[in-house]
Short mmCIF file of N, CA and C in Angstrom, two decimals:
data_model
loop_
_atom_site.label_atom_id
_atom_site.label_comp_id
_atom_site.label_asym_id
_atom_site.label_seq_id
_atom_site.Cartn_x
_atom_site.Cartn_y
_atom_site.Cartn_z
N MET A 184 51.41 -30.91 79.26
CA MET A 184 50.39 -30.34 78.68
C MET A 184 50.24 -28.54 78.69
N THR A 185 50.80 -27.94 78.06
CA THR A 185 50.50 -26.43 78.51
C THR A 185 49.11 -25.96 78.12
N SER A 186 48.94 -24.91 78.90
CA SER A 186 48.14 -24.17 79.37
C SER A 186 47.94 -22.82 78.14
N ASP A 187 46.50 -22.81 78.20
CA ASP A 187 45.78 -21.88 76.86
C ASP A 187 46.37 -20.10 77.17
N ILE A 188 46.50 -19.47 76.13
CA ILE A 188 47.22 -18.07 76.41
C ILE A 188 45.73 -17.57 76.46
N ILE A 189 45.28 -16.78 76.73
CA ILE A 189 44.70 -16.16 76.83
C ILE A 189 44.80 -14.39 76.33
N TYR A 190 44.05 -14.27 74.94
CA TYR A 190 44.68 -12.77 74.67
C TYR A 190 43.69 -12.11 74.57
N ILE A 191 42.17 -12.45 74.59
CA ILE A 191 41.38 -11.37 74.47
C ILE A 191 40.57 -11.61 76.10
N ASP A 192 39.97 -11.25 76.84
CA ASP A 192 39.26 -11.66 77.89
C ASP A 192 37.64 -11.15 77.27
N ILE A 193 36.89 -11.11 76.69
CA ILE A 193 35.78 -11.17 75.90
C ILE A 193 34.46 -10.18 76.72
N ARG A 194 34.56 -10.63 78.50
CA ARG A 194 33.69 -9.90 79.36
C ARG A 194 34.57 -8.31 79.42
N THR A 195 36.12 -8.19 79.74
CA THR A 195 36.22 -6.81 80.37
C THR A 195 37.04 -6.12 79.16
N SER A 196 36.26 -6.22 77.94
CA SER A 196 37.61 -6.39 76.61
C SER A 196 35.50 -5.14 75.88
N SER A 197 36.11 -3.85 75.32
CA SER A 197 35.08 -3.42 74.45
C SER A 197 35.29 -3.34 73.11
N VAL A 198 35.87 -4.48 72.81
CA VAL A 198 35.90 -4.60 70.81
C VAL A 198 34.92 -5.27 71.10
N THR A 199 34.35 -4.47 69.07
CA THR A 199 33.43 -4.93 69.00
C THR A 199 33.66 -6.23 68.21
N MET A 200 32.66 -6.77 67.79
CA MET A 200 32.22 -8.60 67.40
C MET A 200 33.51 -8.36 65.83
N GLY A 201 33.62 -7.17 65.22
CA GLY A 201 34.39 -6.96 64.03
C GLY A 201 35.46 -7.02 64.46
N GLY A 202 35.76 -6.00 65.46
CA GLY A 202 36.89 -5.76 65.93
C GLY A 202 37.61 -7.58 66.68
N ILE A 203 37.16 -7.93 66.88
CA ILE A 203 37.19 -9.55 67.87
C ILE A 203 37.33 -10.75 66.19
N VAL A 204 36.77 -10.76 65.41
CA VAL A 204 36.97 -11.60 64.36
C VAL A 204 38.61 -11.18 63.43
N ASP A 205 38.26 -9.76 63.20
CA ASP A 205 39.58 -8.87 63.05
C ASP A 205 41.70 -9.18 63.73
N LYS A 206 40.54 -8.96 64.76
CA LYS A 206 42.21 -9.45 66.20
C LYS A 206 42.44 -10.86 65.74
N ILE A 207 41.33 -12.03 65.78
CA ILE A 207 41.41 -13.23 65.54
C ILE A 207 42.36 -14.08 64.42
N ALA A 208 42.27 -13.48 63.04
CA ALA A 208 43.15 -12.83 61.85
C ALA A 208 44.71 -12.91 62.42
N SER A 209 44.79 -11.11 63.27
CA SER A 209 45.62 -10.93 62.54
C SER A 209 46.87 -12.28 64.09
N LEU A 210 45.78 -12.32 64.74
CA LEU A 210 47.24 -13.28 66.13
C LEU A 210 47.09 -14.67 65.06
N GLN A 211 46.29 -15.39 63.92
CA GLN A 211 46.48 -16.58 63.43
C GLN A 211 47.89 -16.32 63.00
N LYS A 212 48.11 -15.07 61.64
CA LYS A 212 48.93 -14.91 61.23
C LYS A 212 50.47 -14.35 62.36
N ALA A 213 50.15 -13.78 63.10
CA ALA A 213 51.45 -13.90 63.79
C ALA A 213 51.99 -15.04 64.68
N HIS A 214 51.03 -16.31 65.27
CA HIS A 214 51.48 -17.25 65.68
C HIS A 214 50.79 -18.51 65.14
N PRO A 215 51.66 -18.48 63.87
CA PRO A 215 51.45 -19.70 62.99
C PRO A 215 51.17 -21.67 63.83
N ASP A 216 51.66 -21.71 64.91
CA ASP A 216 52.24 -22.71 65.58
C ASP A 216 51.14 -22.94 66.72
N GLN A 217 49.71 -21.69 66.64
CA GLN A 217 48.96 -21.96 67.88
C GLN A 217 47.78 -21.88 67.15
N GLU A 218 46.72 -22.64 67.45
CA GLU A 218 45.58 -22.47 66.89
C GLU A 218 44.46 -21.29 68.41
N ILE A 219 44.04 -20.83 67.44
CA ILE A 219 43.44 -19.06 67.72
C ILE A 219 41.66 -19.19 67.46
N PHE A 220 41.38 -19.77 68.66
CA PHE A 220 40.05 -19.45 68.45
C PHE A 220 39.25 -18.82 69.61
N MET A 221 37.87 -18.98 70.08
CA MET A 221 37.09 -18.31 70.67
C MET A 221 36.41 -19.15 71.68
N ASP A 222 37.17 -19.60 73.10
CA ASP A 222 36.37 -20.29 74.12
C ASP A 222 35.33 -20.10 74.84
N GLY A 223 34.34 -21.27 74.60
CA GLY A 223 33.47 -20.73 74.91
C GLY A 223 32.66 -20.49 76.41
N ASP A 224 33.89 -21.70 77.08
CA ASP A 224 33.48 -21.34 78.66
C ASP A 224 34.41 -20.49 79.18
N ALA A 225 35.65 -19.80 78.87
CA ALA A 225 36.07 -18.86 79.45
C ALA A 225 36.12 -17.80 79.40
N TYR A 226 35.17 -17.83 78.16
CA TYR A 226 34.48 -16.15 77.44
C TYR A 226 35.98 -15.66 77.24
N ALA A 227 36.73 -15.86 75.93
CA ALA A 227 37.92 -15.01 75.68
C ALA A 227 38.54 -15.71 74.14
N ILE A 228 38.85 -15.32 73.67
CA ILE A 228 39.91 -15.53 72.94
C ILE A 228 40.53 -15.90 72.96
N VAL A 229 41.67 -17.27 73.01
CA VAL A 229 42.33 -18.20 73.32
C VAL A 229 43.51 -18.25 72.11
N GLY A 230 45.10 -18.80 72.47
CA GLY A 230 46.08 -19.39 71.92
C GLY A 230 45.83 -20.55 72.45
N ARG A 231 46.01 -22.12 71.59
CA ARG A 231 46.88 -23.06 72.22
C ARG A 231 48.14 -24.05 70.90
N GLN A 232 49.22 -24.47 71.86
CA GLN A 232 49.86 -24.81 70.57
C GLN A 232 48.78 -26.06 69.68
N ARG A 233 49.88 -25.64 68.99
CA ARG A 233 49.04 -27.20 67.75
C ARG A 233 50.20 -28.45 68.37
N LYS A 234 48.97 -29.58 68.44
CA LYS A 234 49.58 -30.43 68.40
C LYS A 234 50.12 -31.22 67.13
N VAL A 235 51.55 -31.94 67.34
CA VAL A 235 52.04 -32.47 66.72
C VAL A 235 52.07 -33.86 66.40
N SER A 236 51.57 -34.10 65.53
CA SER A 236 51.15 -35.23 64.41
C SER A 236 52.45 -36.24 64.31
N ALA A 237 52.33 -37.11 64.56
CA ALA A 237 53.87 -38.44 63.86
C ALA A 237 53.47 -38.95 62.70
#
């Protein structure tokens, strides 16, 4: 299993909420092979490789 990729650490970022939403949309387009989401435990925007179902 691969680990999550942290794209934005919200604790140390000055990005606004609107900027976060825009960045998530941009990351989703740039990385269609990943799930991009806010991880509440890590307090970060992360990417995770999509699981391939058989």
